[in-house]
C-alpha cells in the first residue's frame, strides 16, 4: 500500500477503496501503461480524477487484486503501521514515515523533476493551485533552466522576426 502511494500520490482513504475496476489502459504513445480513474465518490473533493500508473504501480494493483472481484478493494484495510515502522528502521530513519509523507514526496518529486503545476494539481485532486504550489520548491538548477529556456525562446522569436543581436551591449541588426 505504501509503495503504491509513493508511486501514485493517492490519499490513504483512496488507497483503502482502490479497486481493479478503476484501472484503464493508456492510449498508445502515453508514458504510462495505464491510468487509475478514481470515481468522485472515492475522492476527498468529490471530483473524479485520473492518475498515471507506472509499471510497478500497475503490478502492485494487479497482484493485490488477483482473485478479488473487480469492484472489491485490493487492500485489506489492515493497519500497516508496523510495516511502515519496520521499513523506517531498515532505512535508518528515526522518524515514522506516514502515508501522507509518501503522498507529499510523490508531489514534490514530480514537480522537481519537471511536472507542471496544473497537471500535478489534477493528479493530486487539489481544487486550488495554491495547494499544489506548496510542494513546488525552487532550486538553482531549476532557476538556471528557466534562464536557458527564456534565452532560447528569445533567440527563436528574434530569428523569426529577422533580427539578431539587440542585447543591451549590442545593437539590433536587420537582416
CSV table of C-alpha atoms in Angstrom, one decimal:
chain,number,residue,atom,x,y,z
A,1,UNK,CA,0.0,0.0,0.0
A,2,UNK,CA,2.7,2.4,0.9
A,3,UNK,CA,4.7,1.8,-2.3
A,4,UNK,CA,1.5,2.4,-4.3
A,5,UNK,CA,1.0,5.8,-2.5
A,6,UNK,CA,4.7,6.7,-3.2
A,7,UNK,CA,4.2,5.9,-6.9
A,8,UNK,CA,0.8,7.4,-7.4
A,9,UNK,CA,0.2,10.2,-4.8
A,10,UNK,CA,-3.1,8.6,-3.7
A,11,UNK,CA,-4.6,9.7,-0.4
A,12,UNK,CA,-4.7,7.0,2.3
A,13,UNK,CA,-8.6,7.0,2.1
A,14,UNK,CA,-8.5,6.5,-1.7
A,15,UNK,CA,-5.9,3.7,-1.3
A,16,UNK,CA,-8.3,1.9,1.0
A,17,UNK,CA,-11.0,2.0,-1.7
A,18,UNK,CA,-9.0,1.4,-4.8
A,19,UNK,CA,-10.3,-1.5,-7.0
A,20,UNK,CA,-9.1,-3.1,-10.2
A,21,UNK,CA,-12.2,-1.8,-12.0
A,22,UNK,CA,-10.7,1.7,-11.7
A,23,UNK,CA,-7.7,0.7,-13.9
A,24,UNK,CA,-8.0,1.8,-17.6
A,25,UNK,CA,-5.3,1.2,-20.2
A,26,UNK,CA,-3.5,4.2,-21.5
A,27,UNK,CA,-3.6,5.2,-25.2
A,28,UNK,CA,-0.7,4.2,-27.5
A,29,UNK,CA,2.3,6.5,-27.0
A,30,UNK,CA,1.5,7.6,-23.4
A,31,UNK,CA,4.4,7.5,-21.0
A,32,UNK,CA,2.5,5.1,-18.6
A,33,UNK,CA,0.8,1.8,-19.4
A,34,UNK,CA,-2.5,2.6,-17.6
A,35,UNK,CA,-4.4,5.2,-15.6
A,36,UNK,CA,-6.3,4.9,-12.4
A,37,UNK,CA,-9.7,6.5,-12.8
A,38,UNK,CA,-10.7,7.5,-9.3
A,39,UNK,CA,-14.5,8.0,-9.1
A,40,UNK,CA,-15.9,11.1,-7.5
A,41,UNK,CA,-17.5,9.0,-4.7
A,42,UNK,CA,-14.0,7.9,-3.6
A,43,UNK,CA,-12.2,11.3,-3.5
A,44,UNK,CA,-11.9,13.9,-0.8
A,45,UNK,CA,-13.1,16.7,-3.1
A,46,UNK,CA,-15.9,14.6,-4.7
A,47,UNK,CA,-14.4,15.2,-8.1
A,48,UNK,CA,-13.2,12.3,-10.3
A,49,UNK,CA,-9.6,12.3,-11.3
A,50,UNK,CA,-7.1,10.4,-13.3
A,51,UNK,CA,-3.7,9.3,-12.1
A,52,UNK,CA,-1.0,7.8,-14.3
A,53,UNK,CA,0.2,4.3,-13.3
A,54,UNK,CA,3.8,3.3,-13.9
A,55,UNK,CA,4.5,-0.4,-14.5
A,56,UNK,CA,5.4,-1.0,-10.8
A,57,UNK,CA,2.2,0.6,-9.5
A,58,UNK,CA,0.1,-1.3,-12.1
A,59,UNK,CA,1.8,-4.5,-11.0
A,60,UNK,CA,1.0,-3.9,-7.3
A,61,UNK,CA,-2.7,-3.4,-8.1
A,62,UNK,CA,-2.8,-6.5,-10.3
A,63,UNK,CA,-1.1,-8.7,-7.7
A,64,UNK,CA,-3.1,-7.4,-4.8
A,65,UNK,CA,-6.4,-7.6,-6.7
A,66,UNK,CA,-5.8,-11.1,-8.0
A,67,UNK,CA,-8.7,-13.4,-7.1
A,68,UNK,CA,-10.9,-10.5,-6.0
A,69,UNK,CA,-14.0,-9.1,-7.7
A,70,UNK,CA,-13.1,-6.1,-9.9
A,71,UNK,CA,-15.1,-3.7,-7.7
A,72,UNK,CA,-13.6,-5.1,-4.4
A,73,UNK,CA,-10.9,-3.0,-2.7
A,74,UNK,CA,-7.5,-4.5,-3.5
A,75,UNK,CA,-6.1,-3.7,0.0
A,76,UNK,CA,-7.4,-5.5,3.1
A,77,UNK,CA,-7.8,-2.3,5.2
A,78,UNK,CA,-5.4,-3.7,7.8
A,79,UNK,CA,-3.3,-1.2,9.7
A,80,UNK,CA,0.1,-1.1,8.1
A,81,UNK,CA,1.7,0.9,10.9
A,82,UNK,CA,4.1,-1.9,12.0
A,83,UNK,CA,5.2,-2.5,8.4
A,84,UNK,CA,5.9,1.3,7.9
A,85,UNK,CA,7.8,1.4,11.2
A,86,UNK,CA,9.9,-1.7,10.2
A,87,UNK,CA,10.6,0.0,6.8
A,88,UNK,CA,11.8,3.2,8.6
A,89,UNK,CA,14.1,1.1,10.8
A,90,UNK,CA,15.6,-0.7,7.7
A,91,UNK,CA,16.4,2.7,6.1
A,92,UNK,CA,17.8,4.1,9.3
A,93,UNK,CA,15.1,6.8,9.7
A,94,UNK,CA,14.4,7.9,13.3
A,95,UNK,CA,11.1,9.4,12.2
A,96,UNK,CA,8.0,7.5,11.4
A,97,UNK,CA,7.1,7.9,7.7
A,98,UNK,CA,3.4,8.2,7.2
A,99,UNK,CA,1.2,7.6,4.1
A,100,UNK,CA,0.7,11.3,4.0
A,101,UNK,CA,4.5,11.8,3.9
A,102,UNK,CA,4.6,9.4,0.9
A,103,UNK,CA,2.0,11.4,-0.9
A,104,UNK,CA,3.9,14.6,-0.3
A,105,UNK,CA,7.0,13.0,-1.6
A,106,UNK,CA,5.3,12.0,-4.8
A,107,UNK,CA,4.0,15.5,-5.4
A,108,UNK,CA,7.3,17.2,-4.5
A,109,UNK,CA,9.5,14.9,-6.6
A,110,UNK,CA,7.0,15.1,-9.5
A,111,UNK,CA,7.2,18.9,-9.6
A,112,UNK,CA,11.0,18.9,-9.0
A,113,UNK,CA,11.6,16.6,-12.0
A,114,UNK,CA,9.7,18.8,-14.4
A,115,UNK,CA,6.0,18.0,-13.9
A,116,UNK,CA,3.9,21.2,-14.4
A,117,UNK,CA,1.8,22.6,-11.6
A,118,UNK,CA,-1.5,22.3,-13.4
A,119,UNK,CA,-1.1,18.6,-14.3
A,120,UNK,CA,0.2,17.9,-10.7
A,121,UNK,CA,-2.9,19.7,-9.3
A,122,UNK,CA,-5.2,17.5,-11.4
A,123,UNK,CA,-3.3,14.3,-10.4
A,124,UNK,CA,-3.4,15.3,-6.7
A,125,UNK,CA,-7.0,16.2,-6.8
A,126,UNK,CA,-6.4,19.7,-5.4
A,127,UNK,CA,-9.2,22.3,-6.1
A,128,UNK,CA,-6.8,25.2,-5.7
A,129,UNK,CA,-3.5,25.6,-7.5
A,130,UNK,CA,-2.1,27.3,-4.4
A,131,UNK,CA,-2.3,24.0,-2.5
A,132,UNK,CA,-0.2,22.3,-5.2
A,133,UNK,CA,2.3,25.1,-5.2
A,134,UNK,CA,3.2,24.3,-1.6
A,135,UNK,CA,5.1,21.3,-3.0
A,136,UNK,CA,6.9,23.3,-5.6
A,137,UNK,CA,10.4,24.2,-4.5
A,138,UNK,CA,12.9,26.3,-6.3
A,139,UNK,CA,16.5,25.1,-6.8
A,140,UNK,CA,19.4,26.8,-8.5
A,141,UNK,CA,19.3,24.2,-11.3
A,142,UNK,CA,15.6,24.9,-11.9
A,143,UNK,CA,16.3,28.6,-11.9
A,144,UNK,CA,19.1,28.1,-14.5
A,145,UNK,CA,16.7,26.0,-16.6
A,146,UNK,CA,14.3,29.0,-16.7
A,147,UNK,CA,17.0,31.3,-17.8
A,148,UNK,CA,18.2,29.0,-20.5
A,149,UNK,CA,14.6,28.4,-21.8
A,150,UNK,CA,13.9,32.1,-21.9
A,151,UNK,CA,17.1,32.8,-23.8
A,152,UNK,CA,16.4,30.1,-26.4
A,153,UNK,CA,12.8,31.3,-26.8
A,154,UNK,CA,14.0,34.9,-27.3
A,155,UNK,CA,16.6,33.8,-29.9
A,156,UNK,CA,13.9,31.8,-31.7
A,157,UNK,CA,11.5,34.8,-31.7
A,158,UNK,CA,14.2,37.2,-32.9
A,159,UNK,CA,15.2,34.9,-35.7
A,160,UNK,CA,11.5,34.6,-36.7
A,161,UNK,CA,11.3,38.4,-36.9
A,162,UNK,CA,14.5,38.7,-38.9
A,163,UNK,CA,16.6,40.3,-36.1
A,164,UNK,CA,19.7,39.1,-34.5
A,165,UNK,CA,21.5,40.6,-31.5
A,166,UNK,CA,19.7,43.5,-29.9
A,167,UNK,CA,21.1,43.0,-26.4
A,168,UNK,CA,22.0,45.8,-24.1
A,169,UNK,CA,25.6,45.9,-25.3
A,170,UNK,CA,24.8,45.1,-29.0
A,171,UNK,CA,22.5,47.0,-31.4
A,172,UNK,CA,19.9,45.0,-33.3
A,173,UNK,CA,20.8,44.3,-36.9
A,174,UNK,CA,18.2,44.0,-39.7
A,175,UNK,CA,18.7,41.0,-42.0
